[in-house]
Short mmCIF file of C-alpha atoms and ligand atoms in Angstrom, two decimals:
data_model
loop_
_atom_site.label_atom_id
_atom_site.label_comp_id
_atom_site.label_asym_id
_atom_site.label_seq_id
_atom_site.Cartn_x
_atom_site.Cartn_y
_atom_site.Cartn_z
CA MET A 975 140.23 80.33 161.31
CA GLY A 976 140.88 81.47 164.51
CA PHE A 977 141.13 85.41 165.22
CA ARG A 978 141.14 87.39 167.91
CA THR A 979 138.61 89.90 168.89
CA ASP A 980 140.88 91.96 171.35
CA THR A 981 140.51 95.57 170.81
CA ILE A 982 143.11 97.10 167.99
CA ALA A 983 143.08 100.94 167.20
CA ALA A 984 145.36 103.16 164.24
CA ILE A 985 145.49 106.40 162.75
CA SER A 986 143.13 105.88 159.73
CA THR A 987 144.27 109.09 157.99
CA ALA A 988 147.25 110.11 155.93
CA MET A 989 150.36 111.17 157.97
CA THR A 990 150.62 114.65 157.05
CA ASN A 991 149.24 117.98 158.47
CA SER A 992 145.41 118.27 157.28
CA GLY A 993 142.38 119.22 158.34
CA ILE A 994 141.19 115.90 160.11
CA GLY A 995 142.79 113.00 161.30
CA ILE A 996 140.75 109.77 162.05
CA VAL A 997 141.94 107.34 165.04
CA ARG A 998 139.84 104.21 164.57
CA ILE A 999 139.16 101.92 167.50
CA SER A 1000 137.76 98.37 166.96
CA GLY A 1001 136.85 95.42 169.17
CA GLU A 1002 135.01 94.38 172.38
CA ASP A 1003 136.57 96.91 174.26
CA ALA A 1004 136.46 99.82 171.95
CA PHE A 1005 133.51 101.43 174.17
CA ASP A 1006 135.26 100.89 177.40
CA VAL A 1007 138.65 102.62 176.08
CA ILE A 1008 136.59 105.36 174.87
CA ASP A 1009 134.88 106.09 178.22
CA LYS A 1010 138.03 106.50 179.72
CA ILE A 1011 139.66 109.00 177.59
CA TYR A 1012 136.33 111.02 176.51
CA LYS A 1013 135.03 114.25 178.43
CA GLY A 1014 131.74 115.88 176.98
CA LYS A 1015 130.33 118.95 178.02
CA LYS A 1016 127.86 117.04 180.72
CA ASP A 1017 129.00 113.68 182.51
CA LYS A 1018 128.13 111.80 179.32
CA ILE A 1019 128.90 108.07 179.09
CA LEU A 1020 129.80 107.34 175.19
CA SER A 1021 129.03 103.63 176.28
CA GLU A 1022 125.54 104.45 176.75
CA GLN A 1023 124.90 106.50 173.66
CA LYS A 1024 122.69 104.75 171.07
CA SER A 1025 124.88 103.17 168.18
CA HIS A 1026 125.71 105.64 165.04
CA THR A 1027 125.64 108.97 166.52
CA ILE A 1028 128.49 111.79 166.88
CA HIS A 1029 129.56 113.22 170.11
CA TYR A 1030 131.45 116.82 170.46
CA GLY A 1031 133.94 116.85 173.39
CA TYR A 1032 137.55 116.02 174.65
CA ILE A 1033 140.25 113.37 174.50
CA MET A 1034 141.72 113.10 177.95
CA ASP A 1035 144.74 111.68 179.35
CA GLY A 1036 143.80 111.84 183.12
CA ASP A 1037 143.43 115.60 183.96
CA ASP A 1038 145.32 116.66 180.43
CA THR A 1039 143.82 117.47 177.61
CA ILE A 1040 144.96 116.20 174.40
CA ASP A 1041 143.01 117.56 171.43
CA GLU A 1042 139.06 118.47 170.79
CA VAL A 1043 137.12 116.09 168.91
CA LEU A 1044 134.03 114.51 167.26
CA VAL A 1045 133.80 110.74 168.35
CA LEU A 1046 131.35 108.64 166.10
CA LEU A 1047 130.17 105.41 168.02
CA MET A 1048 129.11 102.10 165.78
CA ARG A 1049 128.30 99.21 167.44
CA GLY A 1050 128.86 95.77 166.01
CA PRO A 1051 127.81 94.25 163.79
CA HIS A 1052 126.94 97.43 162.46
CA SER A 1053 130.18 98.98 161.44
CA TYR A 1054 133.14 98.08 158.91
CA THR A 1055 134.83 95.34 160.94
CA GLY A 1056 131.41 94.16 162.70
CA GLU A 1057 132.98 94.55 165.98
CA ASP A 1058 131.78 97.63 167.91
CA THR A 1059 133.66 100.41 166.80
CA VAL A 1060 134.83 104.12 167.44
CA GLU A 1061 136.31 106.75 165.36
CA ILE A 1062 137.93 109.51 166.87
CA ASP A 1063 137.90 112.80 164.45
CA CYS A 1064 140.68 115.32 165.83
CA HIS A 1065 142.71 118.06 164.61
CA GLY A 1066 144.50 116.79 161.63
CA GLY A 1067 148.40 117.28 162.58
CA VAL A 1068 150.76 114.18 162.82
CA PHE A 1069 151.64 114.95 166.57
CA VAL A 1070 148.33 115.29 167.54
CA THR A 1071 146.85 112.50 166.04
CA LYS A 1072 149.86 110.11 167.25
CA LYS A 1073 149.22 111.68 170.55
CA ILE A 1074 145.51 110.53 170.55
CA LEU A 1075 146.43 106.87 169.20
CA GLU A 1076 148.87 106.75 172.23
CA THR A 1077 146.21 107.23 174.78
CA VAL A 1078 143.94 105.12 173.44
CA ILE A 1079 146.62 101.99 173.70
CA LYS A 1080 147.59 103.56 177.03
CA TYR A 1081 143.98 102.83 178.05
CA GLY A 1082 143.31 99.59 176.45
CA ALA A 1083 143.57 98.99 172.71
CA ARG A 1084 146.39 97.66 170.79
CA PRO A 1085 148.15 99.06 167.46
CA ALA A 1086 146.68 97.51 164.33
CA GLU A 1087 148.31 95.82 162.01
CA PRO A 1088 148.16 97.02 158.17
CA GLY A 1089 144.72 95.79 156.83
CA GLU A 1090 143.63 94.45 160.28
CA PHE A 1091 140.01 96.30 160.07
CA SER A 1092 139.54 94.99 156.52
CA LYS A 1093 140.84 91.28 157.86
CA ARG A 1094 138.03 91.50 160.57
CA ALA A 1095 135.74 92.82 158.36
CA PHE A 1096 136.40 89.48 156.04
CA LEU A 1097 136.37 87.09 159.24
CA ASN A 1098 133.25 88.59 160.39
CA GLY A 1099 131.45 87.80 157.43
CA ARG A 1100 130.89 91.48 156.63
CA MET A 1101 132.54 91.14 152.99
CA ASP A 1102 134.15 88.27 151.33
CA LEU A 1103 137.86 88.33 150.28
CA SER A 1104 136.97 89.46 146.91
CA GLN A 1105 135.15 92.07 148.28
CA ALA A 1106 137.99 93.17 150.69
CA GLU A 1107 140.72 93.33 148.07
CA ALA A 1108 138.17 96.16 146.09
CA VAL A 1109 138.57 98.04 149.25
CA ILE A 1110 142.14 98.46 148.58
CA ASP A 1111 141.68 98.74 145.10
CA ILE A 1112 139.81 101.77 145.67
CA ILE A 1113 142.55 102.84 147.18
CA ASN A 1114 144.81 102.67 145.12
CA SER A 1115 142.90 103.93 141.64
CA LYS A 1116 144.28 106.21 139.74
CA ASN A 1117 141.55 106.67 137.11
CA GLU A 1118 137.80 107.00 136.76
CA TYR A 1119 137.74 103.25 134.95
CA ALA A 1120 139.53 101.77 137.81
CA LEU A 1121 137.56 103.23 140.44
CA LYS A 1122 134.32 102.49 138.91
CA SER A 1123 135.63 98.69 138.35
CA SER A 1124 136.66 98.39 141.86
CA VAL A 1125 133.77 100.08 143.24
CA ASN A 1126 131.36 97.05 141.73
CA GLN A 1127 133.85 94.66 142.76
CA LEU A 1128 133.54 95.83 146.63
CA LYS A 1129 129.35 95.89 145.87
CA GLY A 1130 129.51 92.13 145.24
CA SER A 1131 130.06 91.59 141.53
CA VAL A 1132 132.91 89.28 141.54
CA HIS A 1133 131.13 87.47 144.85
CA LYS A 1134 127.74 87.10 142.93
CA LYS A 1135 128.83 85.43 139.72
CA ILE A 1136 131.32 83.11 141.36
CA LYS A 1137 128.84 82.22 144.11
CA GLU A 1138 126.56 80.90 141.20
CA ILE A 1139 129.09 79.22 139.38
CA ARG A 1140 130.20 77.40 142.75
CA GLU A 1141 126.38 76.59 143.42
CA GLU A 1142 125.77 74.97 140.13
CA ILE A 1143 128.98 72.57 140.85
CA LEU A 1144 128.23 71.75 144.07
CA TYR A 1145 124.62 70.78 143.20
CA HIS A 1146 126.17 68.25 140.52
CA THR A 1147 128.47 67.14 142.66
CA ALA A 1148 125.99 66.28 145.09
CA PHE A 1149 123.75 64.41 142.76
CA ILE A 1150 126.50 62.03 141.45
CA GLU A 1151 127.44 61.73 144.92
CA THR A 1152 123.88 61.02 146.51
CA ALA A 1153 123.35 58.88 143.47
CA LEU A 1154 126.51 56.74 143.76
CA ASP A 1155 125.63 56.09 147.70
CA ASP A 1156 122.38 54.92 146.64
CA PRO A 1157 121.99 53.42 143.14
CA GLU A 1158 119.24 51.67 143.61
CA HIS A 1159 117.05 54.58 143.56
CA ILE A 1160 119.15 57.30 141.85
CA SER A 1161 120.33 56.46 138.58
CA VAL A 1162 123.37 58.31 137.22
CA ASP A 1163 122.49 56.57 133.64
CA GLY A 1164 123.31 59.22 131.06
CA TYR A 1165 124.02 61.94 133.46
CA GLY A 1166 127.35 62.50 131.82
CA ASP A 1167 125.90 63.71 128.51
CA LYS A 1168 123.45 66.33 130.97
CA LEU A 1169 126.85 67.16 133.06
CA ARG A 1170 128.58 68.07 129.67
CA GLY A 1171 126.47 70.33 129.18
CA VAL A 1172 126.60 71.84 132.45
CA VAL A 1173 130.17 72.41 132.35
CA ASP A 1174 130.58 73.45 128.91
CA LYS A 1175 128.34 76.40 130.11
CA LEU A 1176 130.31 76.99 133.26
CA MET A 1177 133.53 76.84 131.28
CA THR A 1178 132.14 79.64 128.86
CA GLU A 1179 131.26 82.03 131.64
CA ILE A 1180 134.82 81.12 133.28
CA LYS A 1181 136.82 82.02 130.06
CA LYS A 1182 134.44 85.05 129.51
CA LEU A 1183 135.93 86.44 133.19
CA LEU A 1184 139.34 85.52 131.72
CA ASP A 1185 138.82 87.40 128.76
CA THR A 1186 138.35 91.03 130.81
CA VAL A 1187 141.90 90.23 132.16
CA ASP A 1188 143.87 92.35 129.82
CA ASN A 1189 141.56 94.82 129.90
CA GLY A 1190 141.11 94.79 133.65
CA ARG A 1191 145.01 94.97 134.03
CA ILE A 1192 144.63 98.03 131.53
CA ILE A 1193 141.85 99.57 133.36
CA ARG A 1194 144.21 99.21 136.63
CA GLU A 1195 147.33 100.10 135.34
CA GLY A 1196 146.51 102.00 132.36
CA ILE A 1197 147.53 101.43 128.63
CA LYS A 1198 151.21 100.49 127.86
CA THR A 1199 151.61 102.73 124.88
CA VAL A 1200 154.55 103.80 122.50
CA ILE A 1201 154.59 106.32 120.43
CA VAL A 1202 156.57 105.61 116.86
CA GLY A 1203 157.47 107.71 113.99
CA LYS A 1204 160.16 108.61 111.44
CA PRO A 1205 162.63 111.31 112.62
CA ASN A 1206 160.89 115.10 113.10
CA ALA A 1207 157.31 113.33 112.29
CA GLY A 1208 156.40 115.45 115.70
CA LYS A 1209 156.82 112.76 118.34
CA SER A 1210 158.07 114.75 120.95
CA SER A 1211 155.91 117.53 119.81
CA LEU A 1212 152.80 114.98 120.84
CA LEU A 1213 154.52 113.75 123.83
CA ASN A 1214 154.75 117.56 124.94
CA THR A 1215 151.41 118.35 123.88
CA LEU A 1216 149.58 115.64 125.86
CA LEU A 1217 151.93 116.52 128.65
CA GLY A 1218 151.60 120.21 128.45
CA GLU A 1219 147.46 119.92 128.20
CA GLU A 1220 145.83 121.53 131.20
CA ARG A 1221 144.20 118.23 132.37
CA ALA A 1222 147.45 116.08 131.89
CA ILE A 1223 148.40 114.87 135.41
CA VAL A 1224 151.84 113.91 135.05
CA THR A 1225 153.62 111.45 137.24
CA ASP A 1226 157.05 109.62 136.95
CA ILE A 1227 156.42 105.88 136.89
CA ALA A 1228 159.91 104.50 136.47
CA GLY A 1229 162.74 107.17 136.33
CA THR A 1230 166.23 107.08 136.59
CA THR A 1231 167.74 110.09 137.73
CA ARG A 1232 168.40 111.45 134.80
CA ASP A 1233 165.70 110.37 132.18
CA VAL A 1234 162.14 109.51 132.86
CA LEU A 1235 161.40 106.26 131.23
CA GLU A 1236 157.74 105.77 131.50
CA GLU A 1237 155.09 108.89 132.15
CA ASN A 1238 151.54 108.55 132.99
CA ILE A 1239 149.18 110.70 131.18
CA GLN A 1240 145.39 110.82 131.92
CA LEU A 1241 142.87 112.02 129.03
CA GLN A 1242 139.48 112.00 130.33
CA GLY A 1243 139.99 109.20 132.82
CA VAL A 1244 141.97 106.90 130.36
CA SER A 1245 145.73 106.55 131.95
CA LEU A 1246 148.14 106.06 129.08
CA ASN A 1247 151.57 104.77 130.29
CA ILE A 1248 154.05 106.20 127.22
CA MET A 1249 156.95 103.88 127.36
CA ASP A 1250 160.60 104.71 126.79
CA THR A 1251 159.63 108.36 126.83
CA ALA A 1252 163.73 109.41 127.36
CA GLY A 1253 164.52 107.27 124.02
CA ILE A 1254 162.08 110.36 122.04
CA ARG A 1255 163.23 113.00 123.89
CA HIS A 1256 167.22 112.74 124.40
CA THR A 1257 168.57 110.79 121.49
CA GLU A 1258 170.13 113.36 119.26
CA ASP A 1259 171.51 110.82 116.61
CA ILE A 1260 169.14 110.99 113.95
CA VAL A 1261 169.34 106.91 113.41
CA GLU A 1262 168.47 106.12 116.78
CA LYS A 1263 165.89 108.58 116.84
CA ILE A 1264 164.25 106.89 114.19
CA GLY A 1265 163.40 104.28 117.02
CA VAL A 1266 162.29 101.47 114.56
CA ASP A 1267 164.47 98.66 116.33
CA LYS A 1268 163.95 100.16 119.77
CA ALA A 1269 160.04 100.83 119.23
CA ARG A 1270 159.93 97.13 117.77
CA ALA A 1271 160.79 95.81 121.12
CA ASN A 1272 158.71 97.88 122.88
CA ALA A 1273 155.74 97.25 120.51
CA GLU A 1274 155.71 93.76 121.79
CA GLU A 1275 155.16 94.86 125.30
CA ALA A 1276 152.68 97.88 124.40
CA ASP A 1277 148.98 97.59 124.32
CA LEU A 1278 148.95 100.60 122.45
CA ILE A 1279 150.94 101.75 119.90
CA ILE A 1280 150.54 105.75 118.18
CA TYR A 1281 151.99 106.04 115.06
CA VAL A 1282 152.77 109.62 113.85
CA VAL A 1283 152.85 110.26 110.31
CA ASP A 1284 154.25 113.33 109.19
CA SER A 1285 151.48 114.33 106.86
CA SER A 1286 153.67 117.06 105.13
CA ILE A 1287 156.24 115.00 103.53
CA PRO A 1288 155.63 111.74 101.34
CA LEU A 1289 155.82 108.20 103.26
CA ASP A 1290 159.43 107.30 102.84
CA GLU A 1291 161.02 103.73 104.08
CA ASN A 1292 160.89 104.02 107.47
CA ASP A 1293 157.42 104.55 107.21
CA PHE A 1294 156.56 101.34 105.74
CA GLU A 1295 158.47 99.55 107.96
CA ILE A 1296 156.67 100.91 110.81
CA ILE A 1297 153.13 100.24 108.82
CA ASN A 1298 154.15 96.25 108.74
CA MET A 1299 155.06 96.56 112.43
CA ILE A 1300 152.17 97.50 113.54
CA ARG A 1301 149.86 95.41 111.15
CA GLU A 1302 148.72 92.89 113.95
CA LYS A 1303 148.69 95.52 116.64
CA ARG A 1304 146.33 97.73 118.45
CA ALA A 1305 147.16 101.04 117.14
CA ILE A 1306 146.35 104.42 115.99
CA ILE A 1307 147.65 106.39 113.42
CA LEU A 1308 147.76 110.13 113.97
CA LEU A 1309 148.28 112.49 110.91
CA ASN A 1310 150.58 115.14 112.11
CA LYS A 1311 151.23 118.54 110.86
CA THR A 1312 147.80 119.09 109.24
CA ASP A 1313 148.68 122.80 109.64
CA LEU A 1314 150.64 122.47 107.07
CA SER A 1315 149.75 121.67 103.57
CA THR A 1316 148.98 117.92 103.06
CA VAL A 1317 150.94 115.40 100.93
CA VAL A 1318 149.82 112.40 102.65
CA ASP A 1319 145.92 112.13 103.58
CA LYS A 1320 143.80 109.08 105.31
CA ASP A 1321 143.06 107.95 101.66
CA GLU A 1322 146.60 107.57 100.71
CA LEU A 1323 147.58 105.80 104.13
CA LYS A 1324 144.38 103.33 104.00
CA LYS A 1325 146.06 101.83 100.67
CA TRP A 1326 148.60 100.45 103.02
CA ILE A 1327 146.97 99.90 106.42
CA THR A 1328 143.69 100.30 107.81
CA LYS A 1329 143.99 101.61 111.65
CA PRO A 1330 141.50 104.10 113.10
CA MET A 1331 143.32 107.49 111.66
CA ILE A 1332 143.11 111.35 113.42
CA GLU A 1333 144.06 114.12 111.72
CA ILE A 1334 145.96 116.10 114.54
CA SER A 1335 148.46 119.22 114.65
CA ALA A 1336 150.90 118.69 117.39
CA LYS A 1337 151.93 122.29 116.94
CA GLU A 1338 148.92 123.94 117.01
CA GLU A 1339 147.46 121.33 119.76
CA THR A 1340 144.20 120.23 117.36
CA GLY A 1341 142.52 116.93 116.94
CA ILE A 1342 143.49 116.15 120.60
CA HIS A 1343 140.08 115.92 121.87
CA GLU A 1344 139.21 113.34 118.96
CA LEU A 1345 142.46 111.11 120.28
CA GLU A 1346 140.66 110.98 123.34
CA SER A 1347 137.49 109.92 122.20
CA THR A 1348 138.79 107.36 119.85
CA LEU A 1349 140.99 105.66 122.68
CA LYS A 1350 137.66 105.36 124.75
CA GLU A 1351 135.83 103.75 121.95
CA MET A 1352 139.04 101.12 121.38
CA PHE A 1353 139.58 100.60 125.55
CA TYR A 1354 136.52 100.91 126.54
CA HIS A 1355 133.83 100.59 124.21
CA GLY A 1356 132.90 104.49 124.63
CA GLU A 1357 131.56 105.34 127.78
CA LEU A 1358 131.63 103.87 131.25
CA SER A 1359 129.89 100.61 130.90
CA PHE A 1360 129.85 98.88 134.10
CA ASN A 1361 126.57 98.24 134.53
CA ASP A 1362 126.55 94.28 133.99
CA GLU A 1363 130.38 93.86 132.80
CA ILE A 1364 132.61 92.44 135.60
CA TYR A 1365 136.43 93.06 134.96
CA ILE A 1366 138.94 90.51 136.59
CA THR A 1367 141.67 92.95 137.58
CA ASN A 1368 143.24 91.02 140.08
CA ALA A 1369 146.23 88.39 139.46
CA ARG A 1370 145.11 86.08 142.19
CA HIS A 1371 141.53 85.80 140.52
CA LYS A 1372 142.76 85.16 137.51
CA ALA A 1373 145.22 82.57 138.53
CA ALA A 1374 142.04 80.74 140.40
CA LEU A 1375 139.76 81.14 137.63
CA ASN A 1376 142.59 79.41 135.33
CA ASP A 1377 142.69 76.37 137.83
CA ALA A 1378 139.06 76.23 137.74
CA TYR A 1379 138.86 76.47 134.08
CA GLN A 1380 141.46 73.35 133.92
CA SER A 1381 139.77 71.05 136.35
CA LEU A 1382 136.58 71.97 134.46
CA GLY A 1383 138.08 70.74 131.26
CA LYS A 1384 139.43 67.22 133.20
CA VAL A 1385 135.80 66.86 133.78
CA MET A 1386 134.82 67.29 129.98
CA ASP A 1387 137.81 64.71 129.23
CA SER A 1388 136.42 62.20 131.89
CA ILE A 1389 132.97 62.36 130.17
CA GLY A 1390 134.66 62.08 126.77
CA ASN A 1391 136.33 59.22 127.82
CA GLN A 1392 133.38 57.37 129.77
CA MET A 1393 135.30 57.10 132.62
CA PRO A 1394 133.61 56.46 136.25
CA GLU A 1395 131.56 59.03 137.42
CA ASP A 1396 133.12 59.55 140.49
CA PHE A 1397 136.06 60.72 138.54
CA PHE A 1398 133.85 63.75 137.71
CA THR A 1399 133.49 64.82 141.25
CA ILE A 1400 137.15 64.87 141.79
CA ASP A 1401 137.73 67.63 139.31
CA LEU A 1402 134.60 69.39 139.73
CA MET A 1403 135.37 69.81 143.58
CA ASP A 1404 138.90 70.85 142.34
CA ALA A 1405 137.12 73.76 140.56
CA TYR A 1406 134.78 74.31 143.22
CA GLU A 1407 137.67 74.77 145.77
CA SER A 1408 139.68 77.12 143.36
CA LEU A 1409 136.83 79.46 142.92
CA GLY A 1410 136.42 79.37 146.54
CA SER A 1411 139.47 81.00 146.91
CA ILE A 1412 138.38 84.26 145.14
CA THR A 1413 135.83 84.57 147.70
CA GLY A 1414 137.94 83.46 150.52
CA GLU A 1415 135.98 80.26 151.66
CA THR A 1416 138.54 77.68 150.85
CA ILE A 1417 141.94 79.91 151.70
CA GLY A 1418 144.21 78.94 154.34
CA GLU A 1419 145.00 81.73 157.14
CA ASP A 1420 148.25 82.19 155.76
CA LEU A 1421 147.46 83.41 152.33
CA VAL A 1422 144.69 85.56 154.20
CA ASN A 1423 147.23 87.12 156.11
CA GLU A 1424 149.24 87.81 153.47
CA ILE A 1425 146.66 89.34 151.54
CA PHE A 1426 145.54 91.71 154.18
CA SER A 1427 149.53 92.32 155.27
CA LYS A 1428 149.40 94.63 151.92
CA PHE A 1429 146.98 96.85 153.15
CA CYS A 1430 147.54 100.26 154.32
CA MET A 1431 147.59 100.88 158.08
CA GLY A 1432 144.81 101.89 159.40
CA LYS A 1433 142.20 100.40 156.64
P1 GDP B 1613 160.51 113.80 116.50
O1 GDP B 1613 161.84 113.49 115.75
O2 GDP B 1613 159.41 112.85 115.68
O3 GDP B 1613 160.16 113.57 117.90
O4 GDP B 1613 159.58 114.90 116.22
P2 GDP B 1613 159.93 116.66 116.78
O5 GDP B 1613 158.74 116.74 117.98
O6 GDP B 1613 160.93 116.80 117.04
O7 GDP B 1613 159.28 117.55 115.39
C1 GDP B 1613 160.07 117.99 114.61
C2 GDP B 1613 159.94 119.05 113.95
O8 GDP B 1613 158.45 119.31 113.36
C3 GDP B 1613 159.85 120.48 114.71
O9 GDP B 1613 160.55 121.42 114.56
C4 GDP B 1613 158.57 120.43 115.46
O10 GDP B 1613 158.26 122.18 115.81
C5 GDP B 1613 157.62 120.17 113.89
N1 GDP B 1613 156.30 119.98 114.29
C6 GDP B 1613 156.26 118.83 115.21
N2 GDP B 1613 154.82 118.80 114.96
C7 GDP B 1613 154.24 119.92 114.17
C8 GDP B 1613 153.30 120.24 113.65
O11 GDP B 1613 151.86 119.89 114.12
N3 GDP B 1613 153.04 121.42 112.70
C9 GDP B 1613 154.08 121.71 112.22
N4 GDP B 1613 154.08 122.62 111.37
N5 GDP B 1613 155.47 121.40 112.76
C10 GDP B 1613 155.28 120.53 113.66
#
């Protein structure tokens, strides 16, 4: 894959007035460029300075002083991109930062494309593709769990696992190929049986990774949640209580001009995306407010159903309809209005359905903490247990794992049908290739470009 080592530059910080702005330069002329525009106290020449040092001074365009700065020097290969890299820390105004970038470009760099620094890091072997993708996931992560999982991926969790599986595939493919080339000395008799065990183990490992996809999506995007319950059970009160908590950060995910359709709530690192909040809030029509039909449609898509029960009055046909609807779903039952005298309690409900049940009062804001810990338990098995667990959070990785799984399935078929050994190797190599696309070893330039073009500017 050919690529350029010309010198690129970009603003790596956000384009808004702030304390510090960073302009990053990378490539073979990075030090030449900074030499032309840097002026220190003495006649210091930065290209003669040691790597990984920081220098105070000014950025100059000829005699014109642009800003007072700190300059960080990182010589390749010990930099993010693997190339000579210079970072200029300047004052974080939009205008001044742009002006410094313009000066850097005037003296020999060219503007970087989005993600070009990371692309170079990948092409220079500083990280594999799954790690480069983790970088952007870290930047985009919206909660504690997403961050943790992306950092693990950056540290190489996915890379390592895929590498192990690929090595095993390659070993057996090579053995078969060699044996077929040299049948007098190496025999493949009975190799199918041995291979069956290996492929079965590899398929189990891939399946295990694929099984994390659902949780991976939840980690990344939040738990798609619907709140159901009969009219006046306290759905909107609950929503308001959750939104009104000091710790809640509220953002509109998809909103029309008037109605917010989905709201994101952060509860101790767990992200809930509450669906159809407009339906809960704005519908005055009592029949519509039951929302059972609507809830049914939403429930199909949801990861979680929060069923609010009015514990101060008996269960009615609406409740039974809901109970039947949520039986097969991941659901939490909230016994609301526990500040009033109780008519429906846990024991009463358990006769009808077993799901985690929590007593709350949306009005008095009690039981919310227990709701949070129950959610953590349901979706993340309690605390952040990411130490050896790998979560597949990337759709591209999922597709590649699926392809590899299919190819290995074909190997199993060939073994079962006692096909000639060269049939095994074709499908083994297909699996090998598919997995290689995750780490970026078997991927075309176009796709690489497409992946990095989705990165931010300056990263
Ligand atoms: P929805 O129809 O399910 O959205 O129910 P609302 O949230 O509109 O609540 C219906 C009524 O019940 C309102 O008068 C609320 O103030 C009241 N309510 C909701 N939650 C509680 C609670 O925990 N305790 C008490 N005492 N009243 C509640």
